[in-house]
Amino acid sequence: MLIIGQKLNSTRKSVKEMIENRDIESVQELARIQVEGGARMLDINSSTASGDREENMKWLVRTVQKVVKVPLCIDSPDAREIEKGLEAHNWTYGKALINSITGEKERIDSLLPVIKKYKCAVVALVMDERGIPDNARIRIEIANKLIDVLTDSGVPLADVYIDPLTMPIGISDQNGLTVLNTIRGIKDLHPDVKTIIGLSNISYGLPQRKVLNQVFMVLAMSYGLDTAIVDPTDQRLMSIIGTSLTLLGKDSYCGEYIKAYREGRICGF
């Protein structure tokens, strides 16, 4: 299970201000605590900060990777920003992941040259010109199309991360189930393709969000989830993820669970 830290996103007011003010210390501390919490990649997004957006992205990538030796998930709606992030990325720390391509022709056309040039891993969202489908069948169809487009361009299956698009359960009581069925359908058809979710989207607008996030994480893992963008400073959530891996048969003789317990990383309830 790849855990990607979610907190360096400029849609958060505090992070937006850190970027605009070039607050190196605060950005680096936010990067550090996420890696210490168990993140093995960090999602970074500078798009909503004022100023030169491409320069903001380069600054953020370099600032973060001066203190944490992990690859980054470079998150932007702008292909030029993504390319600047890839250009600044320290590839000795691992392969960068870009977030994201979609089934929309314009998005494919703008990002494929970048993907080919940098040979990065790719998050692919199951949406196209029709928007976000309300059922798993069409989401899987879009996923199949995107997998074909990416692999035809030389992207290995293992570098494709399909995002089934987690939408708030408060908007529709079927949103959680649609994501779970999409994950299962993709993994059945393409075992080597990765699946990824932005976990906190499921609980948006509801009380006690952490409880909803934690339970949904367990459900998604049982359906075949490989990767999640989460808050790795939430010790209870990280304990649940580690314990779930053990119970799902992905921890030989409970070795990782025992190690985490001895290191104080298993949180009591």
PDB file of C-alpha atoms in Angstrom:
ATOM      1  CA  MET A   1       0.000   0.000   0.000  1.00  0.00           C
ATOM      2  CA  LEU A   2       1.499   3.297  -1.111  1.00  0.00           C
ATOM      3  CA  ILE A   3       0.587   6.168   1.194  1.00  0.00           C
ATOM      4  CA  ILE A   4       0.763   9.642  -0.360  1.00  0.00           C
ATOM      5  CA  GLY A   5       0.673  12.624   1.982  1.00  0.00           C
ATOM      6  CA  GLN A   6      -2.084  15.097   1.132  1.00  0.00           C
ATOM      7  CA  LYS A   7      -1.241  18.169   3.193  1.00  0.00           C
ATOM      8  CA  LEU A   8       0.954  20.220   0.804  1.00  0.00           C
ATOM      9  CA  ASN A   9      -1.966  21.408  -1.279  1.00  0.00           C
ATOM     10  CA  SER A  10      -2.521  25.084  -1.978  1.00  0.00           C
ATOM     11  CA  THR A  11      -6.290  24.665  -1.770  1.00  0.00           C
ATOM     12  CA  ARG A  12      -5.573  24.807   1.964  1.00  0.00           C
ATOM     13  CA  LYS A  13      -5.318  28.469   2.929  1.00  0.00           C
ATOM     14  CA  SER A  14      -2.279  27.962   5.147  1.00  0.00           C
ATOM     15  CA  VAL A  15      -0.315  26.199   2.385  1.00  0.00           C
ATOM     16  CA  LYS A  16      -1.333  28.812  -0.186  1.00  0.00           C
ATOM     17  CA  GLU A  17       0.121  31.492   2.088  1.00  0.00           C
ATOM     18  CA  MET A  18       3.297  29.457   2.674  1.00  0.00           C
ATOM     19  CA  ILE A  19       3.913  29.333  -1.076  1.00  0.00           C
ATOM     20  CA  GLU A  20       3.117  33.000  -1.678  1.00  0.00           C
ATOM     21  CA  ASN A  21       5.369  34.057   1.212  1.00  0.00           C
ATOM     22  CA  ARG A  22       8.129  31.581   0.273  1.00  0.00           C
ATOM     23  CA  ASP A  23       7.933  30.216   3.826  1.00  0.00           C
ATOM     24  CA  ILE A  24      10.600  27.544   3.474  1.00  0.00           C
ATOM     25  CA  GLU A  25      10.583  26.466   7.120  1.00  0.00           C
ATOM     26  CA  SER A  26       6.828  25.830   7.286  1.00  0.00           C
ATOM     27  CA  VAL A  27       6.703  23.962   3.970  1.00  0.00           C
ATOM     28  CA  GLN A  28       9.622  21.761   4.942  1.00  0.00           C
ATOM     29  CA  GLU A  29       8.152  21.003   8.353  1.00  0.00           C
ATOM     30  CA  LEU A  30       4.873  19.971   6.727  1.00  0.00           C
ATOM     31  CA  ALA A  31       6.795  17.704   4.372  1.00  0.00           C
ATOM     32  CA  ARG A  32       8.858  16.242   7.208  1.00  0.00           C
ATOM     33  CA  ILE A  33       5.979  15.344   9.516  1.00  0.00           C
ATOM     34  CA  GLN A  34       4.120  13.558   6.716  1.00  0.00           C
ATOM     35  CA  VAL A  35       7.104  11.363   5.872  1.00  0.00           C
ATOM     36  CA  GLU A  36       7.680  10.689   9.569  1.00  0.00           C
ATOM     37  CA  GLY A  37       4.019   9.658   9.771  1.00  0.00           C
ATOM     38  CA  GLY A  38       4.474   7.009   7.089  1.00  0.00           C
ATOM     39  CA  ALA A  39       4.020   8.729   3.706  1.00  0.00           C
ATOM     40  CA  ARG A  40       6.285   7.338   0.999  1.00  0.00           C
ATOM     41  CA  MET A  41       5.317  10.005  -1.520  1.00  0.00           C
ATOM     42  CA  LEU A  42       3.959  13.527  -1.117  1.00  0.00           C
ATOM     43  CA  ASP A  43       1.240  15.164  -3.199  1.00  0.00           C
ATOM     44  CA  ILE A  44       2.113  18.785  -3.964  1.00  0.00           C
ATOM     45  CA  ASN A  45      -0.141  21.392  -5.527  1.00  0.00           C
ATOM     46  CA  SER A  46       0.678  25.089  -5.889  1.00  0.00           C
ATOM     47  CA  SER A  47      -1.982  26.009  -8.438  1.00  0.00           C
ATOM     48  CA  THR A  48      -4.133  28.344  -6.354  1.00  0.00           C
ATOM     49  CA  ALA A  49      -1.248  30.447  -5.038  1.00  0.00           C
ATOM     50  CA  SER A  50      -0.865  33.889  -6.597  1.00  0.00           C
ATOM     51  CA  GLY A  51       2.122  34.834  -8.720  1.00  0.00           C
ATOM     52  CA  ASP A  52       3.920  32.882 -11.441  1.00  0.00           C
ATOM     53  CA  ARG A  53       2.353  29.438 -11.173  1.00  0.00           C
ATOM     54  CA  GLU A  54       5.159  27.629 -12.953  1.00  0.00           C
ATOM     55  CA  GLU A  55       7.780  29.234 -10.706  1.00  0.00           C
ATOM     56  CA  ASN A  56       5.653  28.391  -7.676  1.00  0.00           C
ATOM     57  CA  MET A  57       5.634  24.731  -8.678  1.00  0.00           C
ATOM     58  CA  LYS A  58       9.392  24.592  -9.220  1.00  0.00           C
ATOM     59  CA  TRP A  59      10.007  26.318  -5.888  1.00  0.00           C
ATOM     60  CA  LEU A  60       7.699  23.946  -4.036  1.00  0.00           C
ATOM     61  CA  VAL A  61       9.246  20.805  -5.553  1.00  0.00           C
ATOM     62  CA  ARG A  62      12.799  21.899  -4.746  1.00  0.00           C
ATOM     63  CA  THR A  63      11.929  23.153  -1.266  1.00  0.00           C
ATOM     64  CA  VAL A  64      10.245  19.891  -0.299  1.00  0.00           C
ATOM     65  CA  GLN A  65      12.926  17.604  -1.710  1.00  0.00           C
ATOM     66  CA  LYS A  66      15.681  19.432   0.152  1.00  0.00           C
ATOM     67  CA  VAL A  67      14.420  17.846   3.381  1.00  0.00           C
ATOM     68  CA  VAL A  68      12.637  14.594   2.430  1.00  0.00           C
ATOM     69  CA  LYS A  69      14.080  11.956   0.131  1.00  0.00           C
ATOM     70  CA  VAL A  70      10.803  10.747  -1.362  1.00  0.00           C
ATOM     71  CA  PRO A  71       9.290  11.081  -4.848  1.00  0.00           C
ATOM     72  CA  LEU A  72       6.463  13.517  -5.417  1.00  0.00           C
ATOM     73  CA  CYS A  73       2.977  13.369  -6.864  1.00  0.00           C
ATOM     74  CA  ILE A  74       2.833  16.549  -8.933  1.00  0.00           C
ATOM     75  CA  ASP A  75      -0.744  17.735  -8.888  1.00  0.00           C
ATOM     76  CA  SER A  76      -2.048  20.459 -11.196  1.00  0.00           C
ATOM     77  CA  PRO A  77      -4.784  21.110 -13.768  1.00  0.00           C
ATOM     78  CA  ASP A  78      -2.141  22.808 -15.949  1.00  0.00           C
ATOM     79  CA  ALA A  79       0.164  20.665 -18.101  1.00  0.00           C
ATOM     80  CA  ARG A  80       2.837  23.381 -18.099  1.00  0.00           C
ATOM     81  CA  GLU A  81       2.924  23.440 -14.306  1.00  0.00           C
ATOM     82  CA  ILE A  82       3.225  19.664 -14.253  1.00  0.00           C
ATOM     83  CA  GLU A  83       6.132  19.780 -16.681  1.00  0.00           C
ATOM     84  CA  LYS A  84       7.934  22.387 -14.571  1.00  0.00           C
ATOM     85  CA  GLY A  85       7.443  20.182 -11.539  1.00  0.00           C
ATOM     86  CA  LEU A  86       8.878  17.166 -13.363  1.00  0.00           C
ATOM     87  CA  GLU A  87      11.795  19.264 -14.543  1.00  0.00           C
ATOM     88  CA  ALA A  88      12.617  20.267 -10.947  1.00  0.00           C
ATOM     89  CA  HIS A  89      11.975  16.803  -9.460  1.00  0.00           C
ATOM     90  CA  ASN A  90      14.879  14.859  -7.956  1.00  0.00           C
ATOM     91  CA  TRP A  91      14.600  11.534  -9.782  1.00  0.00           C
ATOM     92  CA  THR A  92      17.217   9.855  -7.578  1.00  0.00           C
ATOM     93  CA  TYR A  93      14.484   9.696  -4.912  1.00  0.00           C
ATOM     94  CA  GLY A  94      12.190   7.689  -7.192  1.00  0.00           C
ATOM     95  CA  LYS A  95       9.818   8.091 -10.104  1.00  0.00           C
ATOM     96  CA  ALA A  96       7.480  11.087 -10.026  1.00  0.00           C
ATOM     97  CA  LEU A  97       3.728  10.596 -10.324  1.00  0.00           C
ATOM     98  CA  ILE A  98       1.604  13.179 -12.132  1.00  0.00           C
ATOM     99  CA  ASN A  99      -1.949  13.975 -11.114  1.00  0.00           C
ATOM    100  CA  SER A 100      -3.683  13.744 -13.515  1.00  0.00           C
ATOM    101  CA  ILE A 101      -4.802  12.790 -17.002  1.00  0.00           C
ATOM    102  CA  THR A 102      -8.459  12.235 -17.924  1.00  0.00           C
ATOM    103  CA  GLY A 103     -10.375  10.770 -20.839  1.00  0.00           C
ATOM    104  CA  GLU A 104     -10.889  14.273 -22.285  1.00  0.00           C
ATOM    105  CA  LYS A 105      -9.107  14.680 -25.626  1.00  0.00           C
ATOM    106  CA  GLU A 106      -7.673  18.086 -24.768  1.00  0.00           C
ATOM    107  CA  ARG A 107      -6.166  16.767 -21.534  1.00  0.00           C
ATOM    108  CA  ILE A 108      -4.719  13.704 -23.268  1.00  0.00           C
ATOM    109  CA  ASP A 109      -3.201  15.801 -26.044  1.00  0.00           C
ATOM    110  CA  SER A 110      -1.591  18.239 -23.609  1.00  0.00           C
ATOM    111  CA  LEU A 111      -0.110  15.656 -21.247  1.00  0.00           C
ATOM    112  CA  LEU A 112       0.964  12.739 -23.433  1.00  0.00           C
ATOM    113  CA  PRO A 113       4.071  14.539 -24.755  1.00  0.00           C
ATOM    114  CA  VAL A 114       5.069  15.337 -21.156  1.00  0.00           C
ATOM    115  CA  ILE A 115       4.507  11.744 -20.046  1.00  0.00           C
ATOM    116  CA  LYS A 116       6.590  10.398 -22.924  1.00  0.00           C
ATOM    117  CA  LYS A 117       9.404  12.881 -22.292  1.00  0.00           C
ATOM    118  CA  TYR A 118       9.784  12.235 -18.560  1.00  0.00           C
ATOM    119  CA  LYS A 119       8.634   8.582 -18.371  1.00  0.00           C
ATOM    120  CA  CYS A 120       6.713   9.343 -15.194  1.00  0.00           C
ATOM    121  CA  ALA A 121       3.918   7.398 -13.529  1.00  0.00           C
ATOM    122  CA  VAL A 122       0.398   8.725 -14.168  1.00  0.00           C
ATOM    123  CA  VAL A 123      -2.856   9.130 -12.258  1.00  0.00           C
ATOM    124  CA  ALA A 124      -5.782   8.695 -14.660  1.00  0.00           C
ATOM    125  CA  LEU A 125      -9.222   9.963 -13.646  1.00  0.00           C
ATOM    126  CA  VAL A 126     -12.259   8.042 -14.901  1.00  0.00           C
ATOM    127  CA  MET A 127     -13.973  11.022 -16.497  1.00  0.00           C
ATOM    128  CA  ASP A 128     -14.231  12.369 -20.030  1.00  0.00           C
ATOM    129  CA  GLU A 129     -16.177  14.988 -21.987  1.00  0.00           C
ATOM    130  CA  ARG A 130     -19.390  13.604 -20.470  1.00  0.00           C
ATOM    131  CA  GLY A 131     -18.210  14.436 -16.951  1.00  0.00           C
ATOM    132  CA  ILE A 132     -18.065  11.967 -14.067  1.00  0.00           C
ATOM    133  CA  PRO A 133     -20.244   8.898 -14.722  1.00  0.00           C
ATOM    134  CA  ASP A 134     -22.683   7.911 -11.995  1.00  0.00           C
ATOM    135  CA  ASN A 135     -22.049   4.169 -12.323  1.00  0.00           C
ATOM    136  CA  ALA A 136     -19.105   1.795 -12.131  1.00  0.00           C
ATOM    137  CA  ARG A 137     -19.642   0.282 -15.591  1.00  0.00           C
ATOM    138  CA  ILE A 138     -18.953   3.505 -17.491  1.00  0.00           C
ATOM    139  CA  ARG A 139     -16.099   4.446 -15.164  1.00  0.00           C
ATOM    140  CA  ILE A 140     -14.458   1.113 -15.963  1.00  0.00           C
ATOM    141  CA  GLU A 141     -14.984   1.715 -19.691  1.00  0.00           C
ATOM    142  CA  ILE A 142     -13.174   5.052 -19.407  1.00  0.00           C
ATOM    143  CA  ALA A 143     -10.421   3.397 -17.369  1.00  0.00           C
ATOM    144  CA  ASN A 144      -9.941   0.809 -20.131  1.00  0.00           C
ATOM    145  CA  LYS A 145      -9.621   3.582 -22.718  1.00  0.00           C
ATOM    146  CA  LEU A 146      -7.072   5.460 -20.631  1.00  0.00           C
ATOM    147  CA  ILE A 147      -5.050   2.312 -19.967  1.00  0.00           C
ATOM    148  CA  ASP A 148      -4.909   1.666 -23.728  1.00  0.00           C
ATOM    149  CA  VAL A 149      -3.870   5.268 -24.473  1.00  0.00           C
ATOM    150  CA  LEU A 150      -1.130   5.234 -21.856  1.00  0.00           C
ATOM    151  CA  THR A 151       0.285   1.802 -22.599  1.00  0.00           C
ATOM    152  CA  ASP A 152       0.270   2.559 -26.344  1.00  0.00           C
ATOM    153  CA  SER A 153       2.445   5.566 -25.446  1.00  0.00           C
ATOM    154  CA  GLY A 154       4.928   3.365 -23.615  1.00  0.00           C
ATOM    155  CA  VAL A 155       3.720   3.699 -20.016  1.00  0.00           C
ATOM    156  CA  PRO A 156       4.103   0.343 -18.183  1.00  0.00           C
ATOM    157  CA  LEU A 157       0.908  -1.001 -16.623  1.00  0.00           C
ATOM    158  CA  ALA A 158       2.512  -0.771 -13.183  1.00  0.00           C
ATOM    159  CA  ASP A 159       2.935   3.011 -13.675  1.00  0.00           C
ATOM    160  CA  VAL A 160      -0.772   3.582 -14.373  1.00  0.00           C
ATOM    161  CA  TYR A 161      -2.815   4.654 -11.337  1.00  0.00           C
ATOM    162  CA  ILE A 162      -6.557   4.656 -11.992  1.00  0.00           C
ATOM    163  CA  ASP A 163      -8.554   7.018  -9.785  1.00  0.00           C
ATOM    164  CA  PRO A 164     -12.216   5.894  -9.617  1.00  0.00           C
ATOM    165  CA  LEU A 165     -13.153   9.405  -8.426  1.00  0.00           C
ATOM    166  CA  THR A 166     -14.363   9.358  -4.858  1.00  0.00           C
ATOM    167  CA  MET A 167     -17.285  11.737  -4.454  1.00  0.00           C
ATOM    168  CA  PRO A 168     -18.919  12.768  -1.156  1.00  0.00           C
ATOM    169  CA  ILE A 169     -21.282  10.183   0.253  1.00  0.00           C
ATOM    170  CA  GLY A 170     -23.425  13.098   1.464  1.00  0.00           C
ATOM    171  CA  ILE A 171     -24.341  13.910  -2.145  1.00  0.00           C
ATOM    172  CA  SER A 172     -25.454  10.383  -3.034  1.00  0.00           C
ATOM    173  CA  ASP A 173     -25.664   7.300  -0.842  1.00  0.00           C
ATOM    174  CA  GLN A 174     -24.298   5.235  -3.756  1.00  0.00           C
ATOM    175  CA  ASN A 175     -21.054   7.183  -4.188  1.00  0.00           C
ATOM    176  CA  GLY A 176     -19.030   4.941  -1.913  1.00  0.00           C
ATOM    177  CA  LEU A 177     -20.290   1.732  -3.487  1.00  0.00           C
ATOM    178  CA  THR A 178     -19.663   3.054  -7.002  1.00  0.00           C
ATOM    179  CA  VAL A 179     -16.005   3.669  -6.151  1.00  0.00           C
ATOM    180  CA  LEU A 180     -15.615   0.245  -4.542  1.00  0.00           C
ATOM    181  CA  ASN A 181     -17.149  -1.540  -7.528  1.00  0.00           C
ATOM    182  CA  THR A 182     -14.969   0.465  -9.911  1.00  0.00           C
ATOM    183  CA  ILE A 183     -11.832  -0.536  -7.993  1.00  0.00           C
ATOM    184  CA  ARG A 184     -12.813  -4.204  -8.060  1.00  0.00           C
ATOM    185  CA  GLY A 185     -13.710  -4.104 -11.763  1.00  0.00           C
ATOM    186  CA  ILE A 186     -10.401  -2.499 -12.720  1.00  0.00           C
ATOM    187  CA  LYS A 187      -8.341  -4.933 -10.646  1.00  0.00           C
ATOM    188  CA  ASP A 188     -10.225  -7.906 -12.108  1.00  0.00           C
ATOM    189  CA  LEU A 189      -9.455  -6.744 -15.656  1.00  0.00           C
ATOM    190  CA  HIS A 190      -5.987  -5.297 -15.088  1.00  0.00           C
ATOM    191  CA  PRO A 191      -4.266  -6.819 -12.037  1.00  0.00           C
ATOM    192  CA  ASP A 192      -1.021  -4.937 -12.714  1.00  0.00           C
ATOM    193  CA  VAL A 193      -2.665  -1.516 -12.895  1.00  0.00           C
ATOM    194  CA  LYS A 194      -2.683   0.477  -9.651  1.00  0.00           C
ATOM    195  CA  THR A 195      -5.795   2.013  -8.105  1.00  0.00           C
ATOM    196  CA  ILE A 196      -5.716   5.250  -6.131  1.00  0.00           C
ATOM    197  CA  ILE A 197      -8.202   7.384  -4.198  1.00  0.00           C
ATOM    198  CA  GLY A 198      -8.244  10.752  -2.481  1.00  0.00           C
ATOM    199  CA  LEU A 199      -9.660   9.357   0.760  1.00  0.00           C
ATOM    200  CA  SER A 200     -11.061  12.452   2.445  1.00  0.00           C
ATOM    201  CA  ASN A 201     -13.387  13.254  -0.480  1.00  0.00           C
ATOM    202  CA  ILE A 202     -15.815  10.581   0.731  1.00  0.00           C
ATOM    203  CA  SER A 203     -16.659  12.440   3.947  1.00  0.00           C
ATOM    204  CA  TYR A 204     -16.851  16.021   2.715  1.00  0.00           C
ATOM    205  CA  GLY A 205     -19.633  17.998   4.374  1.00  0.00           C
ATOM    206  CA  LEU A 206     -20.429  15.427   7.056  1.00  0.00           C
ATOM    207  CA  PRO A 207     -19.688  15.330  10.800  1.00  0.00           C
ATOM    208  CA  GLN A 208     -17.020  13.063  12.298  1.00  0.00           C
ATOM    209  CA  ARG A 209     -15.199  12.885   8.976  1.00  0.00           C
ATOM    210  CA  LYS A 210     -12.298  10.879  10.317  1.00  0.00           C
ATOM    211  CA  VAL A 211     -14.563   7.949  11.202  1.00  0.00           C
ATOM    212  CA  LEU A 212     -16.014   7.837   7.684  1.00  0.00           C
ATOM    213  CA  ASN A 213     -12.532   8.091   6.176  1.00  0.00           C
ATOM    214  CA  GLN A 214     -11.178   5.267   8.316  1.00  0.00           C
ATOM    215  CA  VAL A 215     -13.997   2.849   7.560  1.00  0.00           C
ATOM    216  CA  PHE A 216     -13.980   3.657   3.846  1.00  0.00           C
ATOM    217  CA  MET A 217     -10.229   3.066   3.721  1.00  0.00           C
ATOM    218  CA  VAL A 218     -10.677  -0.459   5.075  1.00  0.00           C
ATOM    219  CA  LEU A 219     -13.475  -1.175   2.607  1.00  0.00           C
ATOM    220  CA  ALA A 220     -11.459   0.151  -0.331  1.00  0.00           C
ATOM    221  CA  MET A 221      -8.441  -1.937   0.638  1.00  0.00           C
ATOM    222  CA  SER A 222     -10.605  -5.047   0.752  1.00  0.00           C
ATOM    223  CA  TYR A 223     -11.790  -4.293  -2.815  1.00  0.00           C
ATOM    224  CA  GLY A 224      -8.211  -4.020  -4.122  1.00  0.00           C
ATOM    225  CA  LEU A 225      -7.041  -0.450  -3.471  1.00  0.00           C
ATOM    226  CA  ASP A 226      -3.280  -0.001  -3.941  1.00  0.00           C
ATOM    227  CA  THR A 227      -2.662   3.676  -3.165  1.00  0.00           C
ATOM    228  CA  ALA A 228      -4.305   6.426  -1.148  1.00  0.00           C
ATOM    229  CA  ILE A 229      -3.783  10.154  -0.755  1.00  0.00           C
ATOM    230  CA  VAL A 230      -4.362  10.666   2.974  1.00  0.00           C
ATOM    231  CA  ASP A 231      -3.307  12.578   6.056  1.00  0.00           C
ATOM    232  CA  PRO A 232      -0.381  10.468   7.318  1.00  0.00           C
ATOM    233  CA  THR A 233      -0.209  12.466  10.555  1.00  0.00           C
ATOM    234  CA  ASP A 234      -3.505  10.805  11.582  1.00  0.00           C
ATOM    235  CA  GLN A 235      -1.977   8.039  13.695  1.00  0.00           C
ATOM    236  CA  ARG A 236      -5.239   6.180  14.127  1.00  0.00           C
ATOM    237  CA  LEU A 237      -5.805   6.047  10.358  1.00  0.00           C
ATOM    238  CA  MET A 238      -2.244   4.867   9.760  1.00  0.00           C
ATOM    239  CA  SER A 239      -2.704   2.184  12.431  1.00  0.00           C
ATOM    240  CA  ILE A 240      -5.873   1.009  10.707  1.00  0.00           C
ATOM    241  CA  ILE A 241      -4.133   0.846   7.328  1.00  0.00           C
ATOM    242  CA  GLY A 242      -1.262  -1.209   8.699  1.00  0.00           C
ATOM    243  CA  THR A 243      -3.577  -3.537  10.587  1.00  0.00           C
ATOM    244  CA  SER A 244      -5.782  -3.993   7.522  1.00  0.00           C
ATOM    245  CA  LEU A 245      -2.779  -5.053   5.442  1.00  0.00           C
ATOM    246  CA  THR A 246      -2.042  -7.716   8.050  1.00  0.00           C
ATOM    247  CA  LEU A 247      -5.627  -8.991   8.050  1.00  0.00           C
ATOM    248  CA  LEU A 248      -5.733  -9.006   4.232  1.00  0.00           C
ATOM    249  CA  GLY A 249      -2.822 -11.442   4.096  1.00  0.00           C
ATOM    250  CA  LYS A 250      -0.217  -8.905   2.989  1.00  0.00           C
ATOM    251  CA  ASP A 251       2.033  -9.127   6.062  1.00  0.00           C
ATOM    252  CA  SER A 252       3.991 -12.369   6.310  1.00  0.00           C
ATOM    253  CA  TYR A 253       3.620 -13.857   9.811  1.00  0.00           C
ATOM    254  CA  CYS A 254       2.411 -10.441  11.030  1.00  0.00           C
ATOM    255  CA  GLY A 255       5.991  -9.182  10.941  1.00  0.00           C
ATOM    256  CA  GLU A 256       5.159  -5.601   9.990  1.00  0.00           C
ATOM    257  CA  TYR A 257       2.347  -5.429  12.530  1.00  0.00           C
ATOM    258  CA  ILE A 258       4.619  -6.610  15.353  1.00  0.00           C
ATOM    259  CA  LYS A 259       7.359  -4.193  14.271  1.00  0.00           C
ATOM    260  CA  ALA A 260       4.884  -1.283  14.167  1.00  0.00           C
ATOM    261  CA  TYR A 261       3.593  -2.195  17.632  1.00  0.00           C
ATOM    262  CA  ARG A 262       7.098  -2.300  19.088  1.00  0.00           C
ATOM    263  CA  GLU A 263       7.864   1.087  17.524  1.00  0.00           C
ATOM    264  CA  GLY A 264       4.699   2.630  18.963  1.00  0.00           C
ATOM    265  CA  ARG A 265       3.004   3.054  15.595  1.00  0.00           C
ATOM    266  CA  ILE A 266      -0.102   1.029  16.476  1.00  0.00           C
ATOM    267  CA  CYS A 267      -2.602   3.356  18.058  1.00  0.00           C
ATOM    268  CA  GLY A 268      -5.020   2.001  20.655  1.00  0.00           C
ATOM    269  CA  PHE A 269      -8.756   2.650  20.416  1.00  0.00           C
TER     270      PHE A 269
END
